[in-house]
Coordinates of C-alpha atoms (C1' of nucleotides) in Angstrom, one line a residue:
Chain W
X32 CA 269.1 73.3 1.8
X33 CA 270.1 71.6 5.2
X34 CA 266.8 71.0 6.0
X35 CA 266.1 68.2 3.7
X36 CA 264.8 65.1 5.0
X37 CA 267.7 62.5 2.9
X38 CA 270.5 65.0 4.4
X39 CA 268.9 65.4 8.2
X40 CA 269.0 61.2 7.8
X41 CA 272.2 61.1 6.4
X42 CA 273.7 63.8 8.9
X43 CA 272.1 61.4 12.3
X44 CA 273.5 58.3 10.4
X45 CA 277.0 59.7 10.3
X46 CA 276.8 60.6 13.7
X47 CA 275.7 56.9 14.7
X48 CA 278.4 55.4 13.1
X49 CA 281.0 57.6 14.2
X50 CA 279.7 57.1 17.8
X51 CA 279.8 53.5 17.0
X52 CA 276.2 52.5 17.3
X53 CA 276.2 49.6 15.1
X54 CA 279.0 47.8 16.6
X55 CA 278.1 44.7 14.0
X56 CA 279.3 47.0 11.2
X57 CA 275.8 46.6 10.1
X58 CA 273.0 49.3 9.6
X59 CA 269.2 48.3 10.0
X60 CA 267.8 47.3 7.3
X61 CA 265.9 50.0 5.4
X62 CA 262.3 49.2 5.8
X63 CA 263.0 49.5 9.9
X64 CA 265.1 52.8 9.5
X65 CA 261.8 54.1 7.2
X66 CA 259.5 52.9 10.4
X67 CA 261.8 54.3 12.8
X68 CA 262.8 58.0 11.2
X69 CA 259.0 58.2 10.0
X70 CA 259.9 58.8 6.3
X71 CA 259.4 56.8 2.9
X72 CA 261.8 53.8 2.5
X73 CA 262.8 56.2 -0.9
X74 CA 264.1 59.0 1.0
X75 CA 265.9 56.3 3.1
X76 CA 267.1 54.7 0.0
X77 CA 268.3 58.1 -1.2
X78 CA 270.9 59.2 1.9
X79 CA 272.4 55.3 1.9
X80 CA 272.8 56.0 -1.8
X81 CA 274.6 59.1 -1.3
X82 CA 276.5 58.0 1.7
X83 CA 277.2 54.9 -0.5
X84 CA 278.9 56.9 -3.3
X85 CA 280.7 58.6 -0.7
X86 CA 282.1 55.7 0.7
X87 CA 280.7 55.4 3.8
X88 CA 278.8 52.0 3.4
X89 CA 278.7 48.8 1.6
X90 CA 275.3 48.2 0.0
X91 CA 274.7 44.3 -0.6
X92 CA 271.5 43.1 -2.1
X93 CA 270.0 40.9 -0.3
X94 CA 272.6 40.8 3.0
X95 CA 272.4 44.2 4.3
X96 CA 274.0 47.5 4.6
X97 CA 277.8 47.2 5.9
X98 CA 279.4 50.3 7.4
X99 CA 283.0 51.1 5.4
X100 CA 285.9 49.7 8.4
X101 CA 287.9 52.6 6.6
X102 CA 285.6 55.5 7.4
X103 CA 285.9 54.3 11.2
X104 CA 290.0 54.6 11.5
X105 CA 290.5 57.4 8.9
X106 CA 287.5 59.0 8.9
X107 CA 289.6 62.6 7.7
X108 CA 290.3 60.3 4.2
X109 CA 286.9 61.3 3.8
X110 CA 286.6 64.9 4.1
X111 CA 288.7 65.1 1.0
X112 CA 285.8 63.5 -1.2
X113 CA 284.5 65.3 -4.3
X114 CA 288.1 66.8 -3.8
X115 CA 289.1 70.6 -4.1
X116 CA 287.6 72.7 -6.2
X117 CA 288.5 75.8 -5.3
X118 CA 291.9 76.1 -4.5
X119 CA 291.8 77.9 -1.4
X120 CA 289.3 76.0 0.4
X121 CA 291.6 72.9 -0.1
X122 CA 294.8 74.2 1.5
X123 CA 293.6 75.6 4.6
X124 CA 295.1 72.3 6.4
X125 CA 297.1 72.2 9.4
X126 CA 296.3 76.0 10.4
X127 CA 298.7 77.0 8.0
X128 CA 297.9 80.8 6.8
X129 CA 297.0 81.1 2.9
X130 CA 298.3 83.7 0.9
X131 CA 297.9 85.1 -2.6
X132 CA 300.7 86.7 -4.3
X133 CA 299.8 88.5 -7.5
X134 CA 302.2 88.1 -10.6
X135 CA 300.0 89.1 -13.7
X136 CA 296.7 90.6 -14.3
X137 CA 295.8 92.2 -17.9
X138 CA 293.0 91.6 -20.2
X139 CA 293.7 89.8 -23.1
X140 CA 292.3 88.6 -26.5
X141 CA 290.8 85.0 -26.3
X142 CA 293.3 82.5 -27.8
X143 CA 291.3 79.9 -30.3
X144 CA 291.8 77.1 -27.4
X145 CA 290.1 79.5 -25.0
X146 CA 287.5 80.3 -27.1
X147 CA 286.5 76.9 -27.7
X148 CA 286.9 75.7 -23.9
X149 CA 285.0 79.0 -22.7
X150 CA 282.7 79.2 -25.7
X151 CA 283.4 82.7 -26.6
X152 CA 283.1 84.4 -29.8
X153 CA 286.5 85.4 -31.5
X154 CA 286.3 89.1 -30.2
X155 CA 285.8 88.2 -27.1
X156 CA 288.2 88.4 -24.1
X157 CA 289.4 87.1 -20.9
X158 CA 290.9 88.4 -17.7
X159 CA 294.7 86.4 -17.4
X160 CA 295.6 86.2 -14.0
X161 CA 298.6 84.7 -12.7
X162 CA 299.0 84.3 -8.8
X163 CA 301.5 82.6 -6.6
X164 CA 299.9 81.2 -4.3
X165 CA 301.4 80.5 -0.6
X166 CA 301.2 78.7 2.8
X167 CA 302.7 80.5 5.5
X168 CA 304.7 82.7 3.4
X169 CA 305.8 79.5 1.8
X170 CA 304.8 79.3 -2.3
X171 CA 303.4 76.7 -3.4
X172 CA 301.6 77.1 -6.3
X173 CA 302.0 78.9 -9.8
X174 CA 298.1 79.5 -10.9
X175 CA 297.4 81.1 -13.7
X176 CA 294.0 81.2 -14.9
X177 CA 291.6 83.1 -17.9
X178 CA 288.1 84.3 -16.9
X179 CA 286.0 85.6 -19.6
X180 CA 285.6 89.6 -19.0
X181 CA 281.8 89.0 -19.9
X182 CA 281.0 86.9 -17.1
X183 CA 283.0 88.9 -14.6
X184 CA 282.9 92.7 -16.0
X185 CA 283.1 93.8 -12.7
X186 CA 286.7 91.7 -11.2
X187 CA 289.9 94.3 -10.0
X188 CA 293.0 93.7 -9.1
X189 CA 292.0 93.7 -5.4
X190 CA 289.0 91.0 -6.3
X191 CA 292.2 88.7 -7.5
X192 CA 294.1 88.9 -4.1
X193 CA 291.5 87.0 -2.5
X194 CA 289.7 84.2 -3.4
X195 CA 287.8 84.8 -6.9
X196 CA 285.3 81.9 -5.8
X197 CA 284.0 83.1 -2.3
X198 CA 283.8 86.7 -4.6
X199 CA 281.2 85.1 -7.0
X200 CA 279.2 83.7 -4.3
X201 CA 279.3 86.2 -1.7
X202 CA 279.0 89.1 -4.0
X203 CA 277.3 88.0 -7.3
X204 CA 275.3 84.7 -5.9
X205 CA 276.8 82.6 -8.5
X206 CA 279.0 79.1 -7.2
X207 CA 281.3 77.0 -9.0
X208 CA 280.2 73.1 -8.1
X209 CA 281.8 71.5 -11.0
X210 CA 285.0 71.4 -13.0
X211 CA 287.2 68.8 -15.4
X212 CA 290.7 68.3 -14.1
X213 CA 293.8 66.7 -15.5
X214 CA 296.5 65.9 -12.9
X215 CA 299.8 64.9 -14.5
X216 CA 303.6 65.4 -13.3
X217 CA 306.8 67.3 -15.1
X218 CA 310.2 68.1 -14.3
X219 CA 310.4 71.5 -13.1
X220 CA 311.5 74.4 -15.5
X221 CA 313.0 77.0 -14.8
X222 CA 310.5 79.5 -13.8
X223 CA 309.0 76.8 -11.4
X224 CA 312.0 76.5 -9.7
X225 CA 312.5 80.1 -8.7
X226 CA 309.1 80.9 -7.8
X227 CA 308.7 77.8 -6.0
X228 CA 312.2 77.2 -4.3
X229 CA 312.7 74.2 -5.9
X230 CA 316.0 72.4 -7.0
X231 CA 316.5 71.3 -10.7
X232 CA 315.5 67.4 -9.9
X233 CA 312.3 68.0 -8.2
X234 CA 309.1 68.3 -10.2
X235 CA 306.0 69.7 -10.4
X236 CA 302.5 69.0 -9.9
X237 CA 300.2 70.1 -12.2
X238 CA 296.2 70.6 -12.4
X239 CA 294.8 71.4 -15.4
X240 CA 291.0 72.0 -16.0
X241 CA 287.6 74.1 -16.3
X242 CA 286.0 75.6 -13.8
X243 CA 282.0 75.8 -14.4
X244 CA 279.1 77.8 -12.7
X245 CA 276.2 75.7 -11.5
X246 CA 274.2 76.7 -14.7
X247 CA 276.6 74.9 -17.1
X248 CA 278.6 78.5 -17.9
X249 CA 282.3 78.0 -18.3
X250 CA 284.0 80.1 -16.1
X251 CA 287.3 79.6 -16.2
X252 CA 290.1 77.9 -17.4
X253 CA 293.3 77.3 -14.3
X254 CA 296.5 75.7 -14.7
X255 CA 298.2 75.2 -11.7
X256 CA 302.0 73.9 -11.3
X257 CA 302.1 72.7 -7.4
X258 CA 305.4 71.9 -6.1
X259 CA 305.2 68.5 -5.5
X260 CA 305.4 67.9 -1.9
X261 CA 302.3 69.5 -2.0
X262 CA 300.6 67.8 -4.6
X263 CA 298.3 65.1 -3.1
X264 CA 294.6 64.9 -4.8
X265 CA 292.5 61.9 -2.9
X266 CA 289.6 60.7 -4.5
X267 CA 287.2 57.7 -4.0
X268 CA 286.6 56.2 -7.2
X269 CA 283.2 54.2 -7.7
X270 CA 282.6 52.7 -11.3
X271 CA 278.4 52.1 -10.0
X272 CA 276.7 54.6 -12.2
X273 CA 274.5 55.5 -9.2
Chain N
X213 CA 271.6 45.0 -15.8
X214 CA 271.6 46.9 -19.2
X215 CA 268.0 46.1 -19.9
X216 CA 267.0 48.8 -16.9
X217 CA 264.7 51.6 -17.6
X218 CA 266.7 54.6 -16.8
X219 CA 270.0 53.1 -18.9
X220 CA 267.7 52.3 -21.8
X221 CA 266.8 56.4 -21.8
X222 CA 270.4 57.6 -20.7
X223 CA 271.9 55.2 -23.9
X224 CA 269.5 56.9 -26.3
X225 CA 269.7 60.4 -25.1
X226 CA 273.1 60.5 -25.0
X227 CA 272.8 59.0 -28.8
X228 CA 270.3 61.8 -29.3
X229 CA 272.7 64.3 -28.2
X230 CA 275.3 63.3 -30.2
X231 CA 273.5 63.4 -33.2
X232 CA 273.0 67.0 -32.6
X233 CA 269.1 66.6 -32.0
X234 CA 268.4 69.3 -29.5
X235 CA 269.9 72.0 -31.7
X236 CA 269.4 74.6 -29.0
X237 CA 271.3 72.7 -26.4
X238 CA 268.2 72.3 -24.2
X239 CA 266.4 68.9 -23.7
X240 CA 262.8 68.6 -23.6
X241 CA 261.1 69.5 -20.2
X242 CA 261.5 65.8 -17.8
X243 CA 257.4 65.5 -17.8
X244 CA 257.1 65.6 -21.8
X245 CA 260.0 62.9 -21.3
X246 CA 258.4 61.0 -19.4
X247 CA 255.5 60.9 -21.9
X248 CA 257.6 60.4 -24.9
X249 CA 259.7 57.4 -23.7
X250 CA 255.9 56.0 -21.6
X251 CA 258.0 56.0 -18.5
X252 CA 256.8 57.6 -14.8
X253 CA 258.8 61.1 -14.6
X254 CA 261.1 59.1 -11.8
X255 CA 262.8 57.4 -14.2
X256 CA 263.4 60.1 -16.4
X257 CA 264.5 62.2 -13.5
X258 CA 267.1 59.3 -12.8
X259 CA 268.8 58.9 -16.4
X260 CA 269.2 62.6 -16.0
X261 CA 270.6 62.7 -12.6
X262 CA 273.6 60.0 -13.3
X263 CA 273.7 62.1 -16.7
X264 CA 274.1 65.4 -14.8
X265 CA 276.9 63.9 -12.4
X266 CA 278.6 62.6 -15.2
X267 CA 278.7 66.0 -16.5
X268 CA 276.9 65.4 -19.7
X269 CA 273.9 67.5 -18.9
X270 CA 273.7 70.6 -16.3
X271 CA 270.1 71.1 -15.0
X272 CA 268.7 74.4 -13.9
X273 CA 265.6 74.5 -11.6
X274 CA 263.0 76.8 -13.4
X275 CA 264.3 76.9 -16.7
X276 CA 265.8 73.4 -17.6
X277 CA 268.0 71.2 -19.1
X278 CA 270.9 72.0 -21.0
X279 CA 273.9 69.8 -22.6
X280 CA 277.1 71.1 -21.6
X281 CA 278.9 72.2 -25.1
X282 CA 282.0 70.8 -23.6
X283 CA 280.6 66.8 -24.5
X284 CA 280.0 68.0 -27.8
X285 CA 283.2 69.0 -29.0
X286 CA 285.3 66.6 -26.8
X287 CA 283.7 63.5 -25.9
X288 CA 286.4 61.9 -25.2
X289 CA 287.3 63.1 -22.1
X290 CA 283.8 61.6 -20.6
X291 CA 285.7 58.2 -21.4
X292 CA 287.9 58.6 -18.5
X293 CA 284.7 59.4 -16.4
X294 CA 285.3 57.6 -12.6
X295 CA 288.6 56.9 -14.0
X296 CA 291.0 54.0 -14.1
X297 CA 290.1 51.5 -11.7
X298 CA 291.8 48.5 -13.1
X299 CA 295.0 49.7 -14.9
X300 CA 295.3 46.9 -18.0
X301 CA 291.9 48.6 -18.4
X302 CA 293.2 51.7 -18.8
X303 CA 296.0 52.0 -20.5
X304 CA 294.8 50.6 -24.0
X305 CA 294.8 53.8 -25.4
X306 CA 296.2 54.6 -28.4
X307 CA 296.1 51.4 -29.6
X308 CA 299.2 50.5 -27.6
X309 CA 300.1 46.7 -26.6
X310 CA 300.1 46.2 -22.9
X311 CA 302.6 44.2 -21.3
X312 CA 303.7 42.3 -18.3
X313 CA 306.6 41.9 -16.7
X314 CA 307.1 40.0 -13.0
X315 CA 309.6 41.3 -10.8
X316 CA 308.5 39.5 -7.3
X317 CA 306.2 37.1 -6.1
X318 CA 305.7 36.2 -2.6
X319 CA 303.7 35.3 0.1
X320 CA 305.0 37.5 4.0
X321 CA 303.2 38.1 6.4
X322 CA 301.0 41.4 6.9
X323 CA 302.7 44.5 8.2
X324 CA 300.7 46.3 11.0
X325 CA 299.8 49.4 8.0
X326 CA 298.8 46.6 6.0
X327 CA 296.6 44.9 8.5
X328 CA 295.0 48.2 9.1
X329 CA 294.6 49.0 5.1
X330 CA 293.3 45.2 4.9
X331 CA 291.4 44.7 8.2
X332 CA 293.7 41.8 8.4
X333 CA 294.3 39.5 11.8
X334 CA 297.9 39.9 13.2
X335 CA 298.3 36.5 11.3
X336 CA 297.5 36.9 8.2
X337 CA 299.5 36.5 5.0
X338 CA 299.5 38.8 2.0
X339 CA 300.9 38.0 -1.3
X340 CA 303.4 40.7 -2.4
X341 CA 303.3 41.0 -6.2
X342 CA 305.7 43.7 -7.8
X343 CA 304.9 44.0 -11.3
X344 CA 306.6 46.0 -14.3
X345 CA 303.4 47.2 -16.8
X346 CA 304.4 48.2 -20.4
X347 CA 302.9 49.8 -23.4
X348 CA 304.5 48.4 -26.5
X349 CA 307.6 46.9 -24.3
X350 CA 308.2 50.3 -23.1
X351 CA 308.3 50.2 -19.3
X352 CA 305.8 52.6 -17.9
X353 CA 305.1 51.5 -13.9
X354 CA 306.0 50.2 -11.3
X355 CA 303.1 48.2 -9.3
X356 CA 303.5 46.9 -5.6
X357 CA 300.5 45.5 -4.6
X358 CA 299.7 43.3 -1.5
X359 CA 296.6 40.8 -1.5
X360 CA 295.3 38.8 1.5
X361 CA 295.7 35.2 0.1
X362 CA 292.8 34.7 2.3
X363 CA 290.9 36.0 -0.7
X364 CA 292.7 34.8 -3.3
X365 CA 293.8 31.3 -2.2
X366 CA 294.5 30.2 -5.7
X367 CA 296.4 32.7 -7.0
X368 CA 299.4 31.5 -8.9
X369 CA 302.6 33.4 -10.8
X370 CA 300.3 32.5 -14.2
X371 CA 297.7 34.5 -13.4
X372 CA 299.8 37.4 -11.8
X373 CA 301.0 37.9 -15.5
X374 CA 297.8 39.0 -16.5
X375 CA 295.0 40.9 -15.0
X376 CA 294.3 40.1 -11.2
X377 CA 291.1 42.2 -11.5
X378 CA 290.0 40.1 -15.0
X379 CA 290.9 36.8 -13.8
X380 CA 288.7 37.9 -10.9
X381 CA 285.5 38.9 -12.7
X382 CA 285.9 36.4 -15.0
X383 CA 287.1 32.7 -12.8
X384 CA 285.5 33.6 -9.1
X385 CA 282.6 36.4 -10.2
X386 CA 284.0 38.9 -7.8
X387 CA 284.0 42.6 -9.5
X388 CA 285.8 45.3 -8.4
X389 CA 284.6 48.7 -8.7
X390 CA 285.3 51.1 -5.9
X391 CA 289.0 52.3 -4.9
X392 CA 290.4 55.0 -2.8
X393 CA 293.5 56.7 -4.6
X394 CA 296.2 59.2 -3.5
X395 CA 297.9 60.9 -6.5
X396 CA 301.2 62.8 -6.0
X397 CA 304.4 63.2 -7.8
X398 CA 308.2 62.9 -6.9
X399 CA 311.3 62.9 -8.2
X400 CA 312.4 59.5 -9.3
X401 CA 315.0 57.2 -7.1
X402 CA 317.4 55.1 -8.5
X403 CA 315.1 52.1 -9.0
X404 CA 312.6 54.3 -10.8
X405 CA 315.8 55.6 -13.3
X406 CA 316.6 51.8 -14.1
X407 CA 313.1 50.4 -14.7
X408 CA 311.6 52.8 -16.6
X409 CA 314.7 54.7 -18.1
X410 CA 314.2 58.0 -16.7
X411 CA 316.7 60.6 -16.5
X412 CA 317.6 61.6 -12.5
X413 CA 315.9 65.1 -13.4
X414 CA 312.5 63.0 -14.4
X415 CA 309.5 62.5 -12.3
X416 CA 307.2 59.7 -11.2
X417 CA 303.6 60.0 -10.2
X418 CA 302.4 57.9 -7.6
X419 CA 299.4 56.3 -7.3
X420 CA 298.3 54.9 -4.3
X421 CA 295.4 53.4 -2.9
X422 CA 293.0 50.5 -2.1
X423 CA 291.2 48.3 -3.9
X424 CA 287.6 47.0 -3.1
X425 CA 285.4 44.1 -3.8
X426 CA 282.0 45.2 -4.7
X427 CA 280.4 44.3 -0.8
X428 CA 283.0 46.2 0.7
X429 CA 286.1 44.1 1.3
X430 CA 289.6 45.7 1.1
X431 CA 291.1 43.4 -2.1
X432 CA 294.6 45.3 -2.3
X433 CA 296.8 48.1 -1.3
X434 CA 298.4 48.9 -4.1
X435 CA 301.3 51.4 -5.1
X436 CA 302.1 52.6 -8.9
X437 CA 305.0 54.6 -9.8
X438 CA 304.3 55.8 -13.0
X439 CA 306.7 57.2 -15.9
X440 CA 305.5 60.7 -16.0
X441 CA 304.9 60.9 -19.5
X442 CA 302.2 58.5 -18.5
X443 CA 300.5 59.9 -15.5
X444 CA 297.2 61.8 -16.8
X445 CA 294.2 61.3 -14.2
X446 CA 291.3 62.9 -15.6
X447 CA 288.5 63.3 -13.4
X448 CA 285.2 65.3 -13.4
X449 CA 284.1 66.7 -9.8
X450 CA 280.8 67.5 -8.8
X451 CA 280.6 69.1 -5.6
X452 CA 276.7 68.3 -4.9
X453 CA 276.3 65.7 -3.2
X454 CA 273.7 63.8 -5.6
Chain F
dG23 C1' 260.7 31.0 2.5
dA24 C1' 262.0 35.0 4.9
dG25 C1' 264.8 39.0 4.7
dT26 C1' 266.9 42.7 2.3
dG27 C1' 268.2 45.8 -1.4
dG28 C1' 266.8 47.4 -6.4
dT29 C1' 263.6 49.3 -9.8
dC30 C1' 259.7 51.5 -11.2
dT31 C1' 255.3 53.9 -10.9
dA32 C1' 251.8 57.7 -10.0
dG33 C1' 251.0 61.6 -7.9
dA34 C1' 251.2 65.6 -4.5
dC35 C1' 253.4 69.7 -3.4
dC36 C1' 257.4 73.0 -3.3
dA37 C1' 260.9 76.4 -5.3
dC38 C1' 262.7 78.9 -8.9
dT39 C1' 262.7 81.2 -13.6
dT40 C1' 260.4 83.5 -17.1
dC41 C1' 257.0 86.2 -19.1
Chain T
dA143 C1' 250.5 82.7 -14.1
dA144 C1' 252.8 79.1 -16.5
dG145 C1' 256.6 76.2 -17.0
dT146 C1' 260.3 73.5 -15.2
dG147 C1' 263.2 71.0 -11.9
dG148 C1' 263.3 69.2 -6.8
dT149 C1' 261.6 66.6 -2.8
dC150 C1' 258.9 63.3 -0.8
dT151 C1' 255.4 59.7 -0.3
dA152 C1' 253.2 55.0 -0.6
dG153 C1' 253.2 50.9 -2.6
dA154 C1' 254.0 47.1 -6.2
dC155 C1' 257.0 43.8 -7.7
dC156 C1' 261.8 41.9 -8.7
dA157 C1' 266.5 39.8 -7.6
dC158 C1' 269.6 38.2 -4.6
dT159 C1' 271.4 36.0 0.0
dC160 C1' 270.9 33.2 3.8
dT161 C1' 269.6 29.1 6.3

DNA sequence: GAGTGGTCTAGACCACTTC
DNA sequence: AAGTGGTCTAGACCACTCT
């Protein structure tokens, strides 16, 4: 996987820019860097593109390829790209110790809205597992999320104190690259506010979405209410198509 | 531009799609494809790649191509696909009548954060425009945004009224299409409460970010406060990297 | 006109899944 | 072993920018 000629060109050309080797803000043009790595101009052509979508360059026909000013100062912006999908890989920020608090675990009959996000069949059911989860001792997140007992016959209690993602890869080989989100806002209720320590004016985050495994398979549907100060989802937006 | 190969076969398989022609959920193999459509297996391989980031399709090495169920039933939510960039843009929904309304025009000079966001000179000038958007005369956001009049030399309060992005695409040929955005949510202030008739127990969403031309320049830092009834930011997140 | 990125082709070979 | 997607190459030709 990391051995791939577009990602060993895209890792050196990351490295160049960050150690400021193209003081012009330009890169070579890409017939040179073909010459000069020893590859095809496509696999060139294929780590600019990717780097482009990133953010890190500026691609302009028939100028040249301009390095992103941006990814020089604030270069952490970037480490946020593609954003978090799971949820503890994204909070580990700052050194601050994760923690899982579990709140609700019982297997359940799919509701209709499950069945059709999850495509299950009507007798089919789903783990519900609500967790609060934490940052130094500190909640800051209500998660509650429904995981289809088909695809997972094999997740306890214990499974659900940790995280459920690094489980299905470690254990079962299966990862979870893609999901659809919804971020929105609401005033906090009242639940909210206890479990999160928050005072009747200040709202909540919340995430919405699907979780799916790299085959397509819906694994899971997660809402999460994030207490706000804590809510902060970055994303480069590019409306190119590719 | 929409006469290319690979968007000529992403428009009709998408078509195909929706007209329910791959009953099984699973697209011919890429080399039969590439026969069909008498196209190299390249360009098939690209309509399918942008069509698997968008979430349309997942592929699986060794065993194919499959349309994710999820586009069937709710195609809809692959409309907000890369999201809002320009927000006239996206706020037509529901038929809705967008409005205008100008709070503050002027021209300062460029705060330091400003000159970093912009790569701006020490002195430069930025236009300050604060703008009230509303749907049906309801008042939904609050939009600060700063512009280097170095790019826009001719802007004027007429045009402010409208769409910035539009006028540009459509008067100097300059597109935008790539942003960086910061989503969060907090509880309203005063200002908030009086513009867009919130309770002091409501929210606002906040979303913040920069604006770029299409060969890299930093347009605007811009800052919405959005009425939270409003803020949905639907996104779908791949986590390969192409 | 020279330089630079964009699109497309044709084909070799590899890696994984399925039977 | 056959089928299917992934990576990579070499090269042709096009479109845009610069001067």
């Amino acid at each position: 996987m990391a051995d791939l000629v577009y990602r060993k060109i895209m890792r050196d050309l990351k490295e160049r820019i960050f150690n400021q080797e193209f003081n012009d803000k330009k890169l070579p043009d890409e017939r040179s860097l073909s010459e000069s790595y020893g590859v095809s101009r496509s696999s060139i052509k294929r780590a600019l593109n990717v780097m482009a979508q990133q953010g890190i360059i500026f691609k302009k026909r028939g100028s040249g390829t301009f390095i992103n000013p941006l990814y020089l100062k604030n270069q952490s912006l970037f480490n946020y790209e593609g954003t978090n999908l799971g949820v503890t890989d994204s909070f580990h920020l700052d050194g601050k110790r994760p923690g899982i608090k579990l709140i609700d675990y019982q297997v359940i009959p799919a509701s209709k809205e499950l069945q059709q996000d999850l495509f299950l069949e009507p007798d089919d059911f789903v783990y519900k597992i609500k967790r609060l989860r934490l940052l130094d001792d500190e909640p800051i997140i209500i998660e509650t999320g429904y995981i289809p007992i088909k695809i997972m016959p094999g997740l306890t209690p214990s499974v659900v104190k940790g995280s459920i993602f690094n489980y299905l890869s470690e254990i079962e080989g299966k990862s979870v690259t893609k999901s659809f989100m919804s971020i929105l806002a609401e005033p906090s209720n009242q639940q909210d506010q206890e479990l999160l320590g928050l005072s009747d004016k200040e709202p909540v985050g919340i995430m919405e979405g699907i979780f799916f495994l790299d085959d397509g398979t819906p694994l899971e549907v997660s809402n999460m209410r994030v207490h706000y100060k804590y809510l902060k989802y970055n994303t480069f937006v590019s409306l190119d198509e590719e």
